[in-house]
GROMACS .gro file of C-alpha atoms in nm:
model
  270
    1MET     CA    1  -0.128  -8.814  -5.195
    2LYS     CA    2  -0.138  -8.519  -4.958
    3ILE     CA    3  -0.455  -8.494  -4.749
    4SER     CA    4  -0.580  -8.138  -4.694
    5GLY     CA    5  -0.679  -7.999  -4.355
    6ALA     CA    6  -1.046  -8.001  -4.457
    7GLN     CA    7  -1.031  -8.369  -4.560
    8THR     CA    8  -0.868  -8.462  -4.229
    9TYR     CA    9  -1.132  -8.258  -4.048
   10TYR     CA   10  -1.422  -8.440  -4.216
   11GLN     CA   11  -1.262  -8.782  -4.157
   12HIS     CA   12  -1.247  -8.705  -3.784
   13ILE     CA   13  -1.617  -8.613  -3.792
   14LYS     CA   14  -1.703  -8.944  -3.963
   15ASN     CA   15  -1.503  -9.147  -3.708
   16ILE     CA   16  -1.667  -8.972  -3.413
   17SER     CA   17  -2.018  -8.997  -3.561
   18VAL     CA   18  -1.983  -9.376  -3.598
   19ARG     CA   19  -1.861  -9.407  -3.238
   20PHE     CA   20  -2.139  -9.198  -3.082
   21ALA     CA   21  -2.413  -9.346  -3.303
   22ALA     CA   22  -2.338  -9.684  -3.140
   23LYS     CA   23  -2.447  -9.534  -2.804
   24PRO     CA   24  -2.793  -9.381  -2.864
   25LEU     CA   25  -2.939  -9.148  -2.599
   26GLY     CA   26  -3.271  -9.201  -2.420
   27ASN     CA   27  -3.547  -8.954  -2.336
   28VAL     CA   28  -3.385  -8.867  -2.004
   29VAL     CA   29  -3.034  -8.724  -2.015
   30PHE     CA   30  -2.842  -8.713  -1.687
   31GLY     CA   31  -2.492  -8.578  -1.646
   32PRO     CA   32  -2.272  -8.291  -1.531
   33SER     CA   33  -2.263  -7.950  -1.698
   34PRO     CA   34  -1.946  -7.735  -1.757
   35PRO     CA   35  -2.169  -7.533  -1.654
   36ASN     CA   36  -2.300  -7.346  -1.956
   37VAL     CA   37  -2.611  -7.275  -2.158
   38PHE     CA   38  -2.650  -7.210  -2.529
   39VAL     CA   39  -2.876  -6.924  -2.631
   40GLY     CA   40  -2.978  -6.912  -2.996
   41ARG     CA   41  -3.038  -6.593  -3.193
   42GLU     CA   42  -3.290  -6.699  -3.460
   43GLY     CA   43  -3.632  -6.546  -3.396
   44TYR     CA   44  -3.502  -6.307  -3.128
   45PRO     CA   45  -3.641  -6.226  -2.873
   46ASN     CA   46  -3.818  -6.566  -2.883
   47VAL     CA   47  -3.506  -6.780  -2.888
   48PHE     CA   48  -3.414  -7.139  -2.801
   49VAL     CA   49  -3.228  -7.174  -2.472
   50GLY     CA   50  -3.081  -7.487  -2.318
   51PRO     CA   51  -2.806  -7.625  -2.093
   52LEU     CA   52  -2.503  -7.819  -2.214
   53VAL     CA   53  -2.488  -8.161  -2.042
   54SER     CA   54  -2.212  -8.422  -2.069
   55VAL     CA   55  -2.332  -8.762  -2.200
   56ASP     CA   56  -1.989  -8.929  -2.175
   57GLU     CA   57  -1.881  -9.012  -1.819
   58THR     CA   58  -1.517  -9.044  -1.929
   59VAL     CA   59  -1.501  -8.677  -2.034
   60ASP     CA   60  -1.428  -8.386  -1.802
   61PRO     CA   61  -1.720  -8.149  -1.875
   62SER     CA   62  -1.522  -7.840  -1.780
   63LEU     CA   63  -1.261  -7.928  -2.044
   64SER     CA   64  -1.535  -7.965  -2.305
   65ASP     CA   65  -1.618  -7.597  -2.269
   66SER     CA   66  -1.274  -7.439  -2.219
   67PRO     CA   67  -1.132  -7.327  -2.558
   68ALA     CA   68  -0.821  -7.185  -2.393
   69LYS     CA   69  -0.720  -7.541  -2.297
   70TRP     CA   70  -0.763  -7.680  -2.649
   71THR     CA   71  -0.449  -7.532  -2.803
   72SER     CA   72  -0.239  -7.845  -2.740
   73MET     CA   73  -0.507  -8.082  -2.874
   74GLY     CA   74  -0.579  -8.214  -3.222
   75TYR     CA   75  -0.898  -8.195  -3.428
   76GLU     CA   76  -1.036  -8.534  -3.323
   77GLN     CA   77  -0.990  -8.475  -2.950
   78ILE     CA   78  -1.164  -8.137  -2.963
   79ILE     CA   79  -1.453  -8.262  -3.176
   80SER     CA   80  -1.492  -8.563  -2.941
   81LEU     CA   81  -1.510  -8.330  -2.642
   82ARG     CA   82  -1.778  -8.114  -2.802
   83ALA     CA   83  -1.972  -8.414  -2.939
   84SER     CA   84  -2.002  -8.548  -2.583
   85MET     CA   85  -2.212  -8.244  -2.483
   86ALA     CA   86  -2.590  -8.276  -2.531
   87ARG     CA   87  -2.786  -7.953  -2.571
   88GLY     CA   88  -3.145  -7.915  -2.455
   89MET     CA   89  -3.366  -7.662  -2.634
   90LYS     CA   90  -3.674  -7.477  -2.515
   91LYS     CA   91  -3.829  -7.147  -2.610
   92HIS     CA   92  -3.783  -6.869  -2.357
   93ALA     CA   93  -3.676  -7.083  -2.060
   94VAL     CA   94  -3.446  -7.366  -1.966
   95ARG     CA   95  -3.671  -7.623  -1.843
   96LYS     CA   96  -3.624  -8.425  -1.958
   97THR     CA   97  -3.638  -8.400  -2.334
   98SER     CA   98  -3.972  -8.461  -2.511
   99SER     CA   99  -3.786  -8.658  -2.776
  100LYS     CA  100  -3.467  -8.860  -2.779
  101PRO     CA  101  -3.174  -8.638  -2.876
  102GLU     CA  102  -3.038  -8.758  -3.210
  103PHE     CA  103  -2.663  -8.761  -3.253
  104HIS     CA  104  -2.554  -8.489  -3.488
  105ILE     CA  105  -2.251  -8.262  -3.488
  106SER     CA  106  -2.311  -7.908  -3.605
  107PHE     CA  107  -2.033  -7.669  -3.699
  108SER     CA  108  -2.008  -7.294  -3.733
  109SER     CA  109  -1.729  -7.053  -3.817
  110TYR     CA  110  -1.841  -6.846  -3.516
  111THR     CA  111  -1.900  -7.095  -3.232
  112ALA     CA  112  -1.747  -7.423  -3.109
  113PRO     CA  113  -1.883  -7.754  -3.253
  114MET     CA  114  -2.218  -7.863  -3.109
  115GLY     CA  115  -2.320  -8.221  -3.019
  116PRO     CA  116  -2.667  -8.383  -3.001
  117ALA     CA  117  -2.970  -8.163  -2.932
  118GLY     CA  118  -3.333  -8.228  -2.839
  119ALA     CA  119  -3.644  -8.041  -2.725
  120MET     CA  120  -3.679  -8.018  -2.345
  121GLU     CA  121  -3.987  -8.061  -2.127
  122LYS     CA  122  -3.812  -7.982  -1.800
  123MET     CA  123  -3.474  -7.965  -1.633
  124ARG     CA  124  -3.381  -8.041  -1.272
  125LEU     CA  125  -3.063  -7.960  -1.081
  126THR     CA  126  -2.938  -8.248  -0.865
  127GLU     CA  127  -2.695  -8.040  -0.660
  128ASN     CA  128  -2.657  -7.679  -0.558
  129PRO     CA  129  -2.452  -7.469  -0.802
  130VAL     CA  130  -2.141  -7.298  -0.667
  131ILE     CA  131  -2.124  -6.930  -0.761
  132PRO     CA  132  -1.790  -6.749  -0.719
  133LYS     CA  133  -1.816  -6.477  -0.454
  134LYS     CA  134  -1.698  -6.200  -0.687
  135VAL     CA  135  -1.955  -6.292  -0.952
  136ASP     CA  136  -2.231  -6.309  -0.692
  137GLU     CA  137  -2.139  -5.964  -0.558
  138LEU     CA  138  -2.142  -5.796  -0.899
  139ALA     CA  139  -2.469  -5.969  -0.993
  140GLU     CA  140  -2.641  -5.871  -0.667
  141GLU     CA  141  -2.520  -5.511  -0.692
  142LYS     CA  142  -2.645  -5.495  -1.053
  143VAL     CA  143  -2.315  -5.352  -1.173
  144LYS     CA  144  -2.328  -5.258  -1.542
  145VAL     CA  145  -2.189  -5.524  -1.775
  146ARG     CA  146  -1.935  -5.279  -1.920
  147ASP     CA  147  -1.789  -5.230  -1.570
  148ALA     CA  148  -1.834  -5.587  -1.441
  149VAL     CA  149  -1.649  -5.769  -1.722
  150PRO     CA  150  -1.311  -5.586  -1.684
  151GLU     CA  151  -1.338  -5.622  -1.306
  152LEU     CA  152  -1.388  -5.999  -1.331
  153VAL     CA  153  -1.101  -6.037  -1.578
  154LYS     CA  154  -0.880  -5.840  -1.339
  155ALA     CA  155  -0.988  -6.081  -1.062
  156GLY     CA  156  -0.854  -6.373  -1.269
  157PHE     CA  157  -1.166  -6.507  -1.436
  158ASP     CA  158  -1.126  -6.662  -1.782
  159TYR     CA  159  -1.226  -6.461  -2.091
  160TYR     CA  160  -1.460  -6.739  -2.206
  161TYR     CA  161  -1.623  -6.741  -1.863
  162MET     CA  162  -1.720  -6.378  -1.927
  163GLN     CA  163  -1.903  -6.484  -2.242
  164LYS     CA  164  -2.101  -6.747  -2.048
  165LEU     CA  165  -2.205  -6.498  -1.780
  166LEU     CA  166  -2.316  -6.244  -2.038
  167SER     CA  167  -2.512  -6.501  -2.241
  168ALA     CA  168  -2.684  -6.649  -1.932
  169GLY     CA  169  -2.803  -6.305  -1.825
  170VAL     CA  170  -2.617  -6.313  -1.494
  171LEU     CA  171  -2.463  -5.966  -1.518
  172GLY     CA  172  -2.603  -5.618  -1.559
  173GLU     CA  173  -2.898  -5.416  -1.439
  174LYS     CA  174  -3.177  -5.582  -1.642
  175LYS     CA  175  -3.026  -5.932  -1.647
  176LYS     CA  176  -3.164  -6.066  -1.974
  177LEU     CA  177  -3.052  -6.361  -2.187
  178VAL     CA  178  -2.812  -6.277  -2.468
  179PRO     CA  179  -2.769  -6.502  -2.776
  180THR     CA  180  -2.436  -6.686  -2.747
  181ARG     CA  181  -2.303  -6.540  -3.071
  182TRP     CA  182  -2.382  -6.186  -2.955
  183SER     CA  183  -2.225  -6.248  -2.614
  184ILE     CA  184  -1.896  -6.332  -2.789
  185THR     CA  185  -1.899  -6.006  -2.984
  186GLY     CA  186  -2.011  -5.812  -2.676
  187THR     CA  187  -1.732  -5.947  -2.457
  188ASP     CA  188  -1.476  -5.874  -2.730
  189LYS     CA  189  -1.599  -5.515  -2.760
  190ILE     CA  190  -1.607  -5.445  -2.386
  191LEU     CA  191  -1.255  -5.577  -2.326
  192ALA     CA  192  -1.115  -5.412  -2.640
  193ASP     CA  193  -1.247  -5.070  -2.534
  194HIS     CA  194  -1.106  -5.125  -2.185
  195TYR     CA  195  -0.755  -5.221  -2.298
  196LEU     CA  196  -0.733  -4.977  -2.591
  197GLU     CA  197  -0.735  -4.682  -2.353
  198LYS     CA  198  -0.402  -4.807  -2.216
  199VAL     CA  199  -0.264  -4.928  -2.550
  200LYS     CA  200  -0.311  -4.587  -2.714
  201GLU     CA  201  -0.110  -4.424  -2.436
  202SER     CA  202   0.181  -4.669  -2.461
  203PRO     CA  203   0.520  -4.569  -2.613
  204GLN     CA  204   0.551  -4.627  -2.988
  205ILE     CA  205   0.787  -4.892  -3.124
  206ASP     CA  206   1.097  -4.785  -3.322
  207SER     CA  207   1.088  -5.034  -3.609
  208PRO     CA  208   0.854  -5.282  -3.782
  209THR     CA  209   0.809  -5.615  -3.601
  210LEU     CA  210   0.658  -5.933  -3.747
  211TYR     CA  211   0.510  -6.225  -3.552
  212SER     CA  212   0.410  -6.556  -3.719
  213HIS     CA  213   0.211  -6.853  -3.590
  214GLU     CA  214   0.034  -7.165  -3.719
  215HIS     CA  215  -0.238  -7.366  -3.546
  216PHE     CA  216  -0.519  -7.597  -3.665
  217ASP     CA  217  -0.423  -7.532  -4.029
  218ASN     CA  218  -0.455  -7.156  -3.970
  219HIS     CA  219  -0.160  -6.930  -4.049
  220TYR     CA  220  -0.118  -6.595  -3.873
  221GLU     CA  221   0.104  -6.298  -3.955
  222ILE     CA  222   0.095  -6.002  -3.713
  223LEU     CA  223   0.280  -5.693  -3.833
  224LEU     CA  224   0.344  -5.405  -3.592
  225LEU     CA  225   0.440  -5.070  -3.747
  226PRO     CA  226   0.569  -4.749  -3.580
  227GLY     CA  227   0.308  -4.474  -3.538
  228GLY     CA  228  -0.014  -4.397  -3.354
  229TRP     CA  229  -0.247  -4.687  -3.289
  230GLU     CA  230  -0.469  -4.809  -3.572
  231PHE     CA  231  -0.577  -5.154  -3.675
  232GLU     CA  232  -0.621  -5.332  -4.006
  233GLN     CA  233  -0.703  -5.698  -4.060
  234PHE     CA  234  -0.708  -5.922  -4.365
  235GLU     CA  235  -0.850  -6.274  -4.330
  236ALA     CA  236  -0.812  -6.508  -4.628
  237TRP     CA  237  -0.998  -6.837  -4.670
  238SER     CA  238  -0.826  -7.088  -4.898
  239PRO     CA  239  -1.042  -7.260  -5.164
  240GLY     CA  240  -1.159  -7.604  -5.053
  241SER     CA  241  -1.118  -7.523  -4.682
  242ALA     CA  242  -1.366  -7.635  -4.415
  243TRP     CA  243  -1.583  -7.322  -4.455
  244LYS     CA  244  -1.528  -7.196  -4.810
  245THR     CA  245  -1.532  -7.364  -5.151
  246ASN     CA  246  -1.382  -7.055  -5.317
  247ALA     CA  247  -1.102  -6.822  -5.211
  248THR     CA  248  -1.235  -6.536  -4.995
  249VAL     CA  249  -1.070  -6.233  -4.834
  250ALA     CA  250  -1.234  -6.036  -4.550
  251HIS     CA  251  -1.106  -5.691  -4.451
  252GLU     CA  252  -1.166  -5.464  -4.150
  253TYR     CA  253  -1.009  -5.135  -4.040
  254GLU     CA  254  -1.029  -4.912  -3.733
  255PRO     CA  255  -0.855  -4.572  -3.703
  256PHE     CA  256  -0.713  -4.418  -3.385
  257SER     CA  257  -1.043  -4.238  -3.326
  258GLY     CA  258  -1.230  -4.571  -3.325
  259ARG     CA  259  -1.540  -4.685  -3.511
  260SER     CA  260  -1.905  -4.729  -3.421
  261ASP     CA  261  -2.035  -4.926  -3.722
  262TYR     CA  262  -2.072  -5.305  -3.725
  263ALA     CA  263  -1.774  -5.508  -3.851
  264GLU     CA  264  -1.982  -5.685  -4.114
  265SER     CA  265  -1.713  -5.890  -4.290
  266GLU     CA  266  -1.592  -6.038  -3.960
  267GLY     CA  267  -1.934  -6.099  -3.806
  268GLY     CA  268  -1.891  -5.818  -3.555
  269GLY     CA  269  -1.560  -5.921  -3.402
  270TYR     CA  270  -1.197  -5.896  -3.509
   0.00000   0.00000   0.00000
């Protein structure tokens, strides 16, 4: 009998849940952070905010929050990494949990898997954080986010690091918290606008070119056609997959002149 990707996925979740349930957490959670915070979006502007803290001393916390380094891993290793990160939650501010965090893995088609979570009473740093000089300069000078993000990418900072800075409210003039999901879309938009200026001025190709790729049970086909820049995307979800019980197709399009409306079918990003 052939086991589907979704079945394999859920079996990994079951195995990891059993393993972590055997090591319950107490009221005080101590450990290193990637560093990162998670900012919710429900009830905005009164949202839940909290740090991600490693509860497994055998796991490198920076690896737990670096999607770019996950491409050579399998489902179980990635889920284990994310399950090892506890998330504190408090309205308005990041502040020892008032209740023991219960082990639970939550999944979303938009964000990475989330491990145990609990309400926080307070939070204390046990060492001074190290802030990269370039980030500190842009934050102190209150450089606009739209200008700061491309500059940091040019300086060699990781794309996902940009999302963390934007969500934590480090960049910009007003420096306010941004829900994690929105920070992903915002970073995508800023970098896309920055690079598209150069892409649209590039020489056109002479003939159609097709690129194919498969990863984590996802299949990609990228077709490049001669002509002025425009973009069209079709995303199909197979029936019985991890996120959909029925077959679903999402479609988005952007002409050379661009678009200003929200990409609804793709949750804002594509």
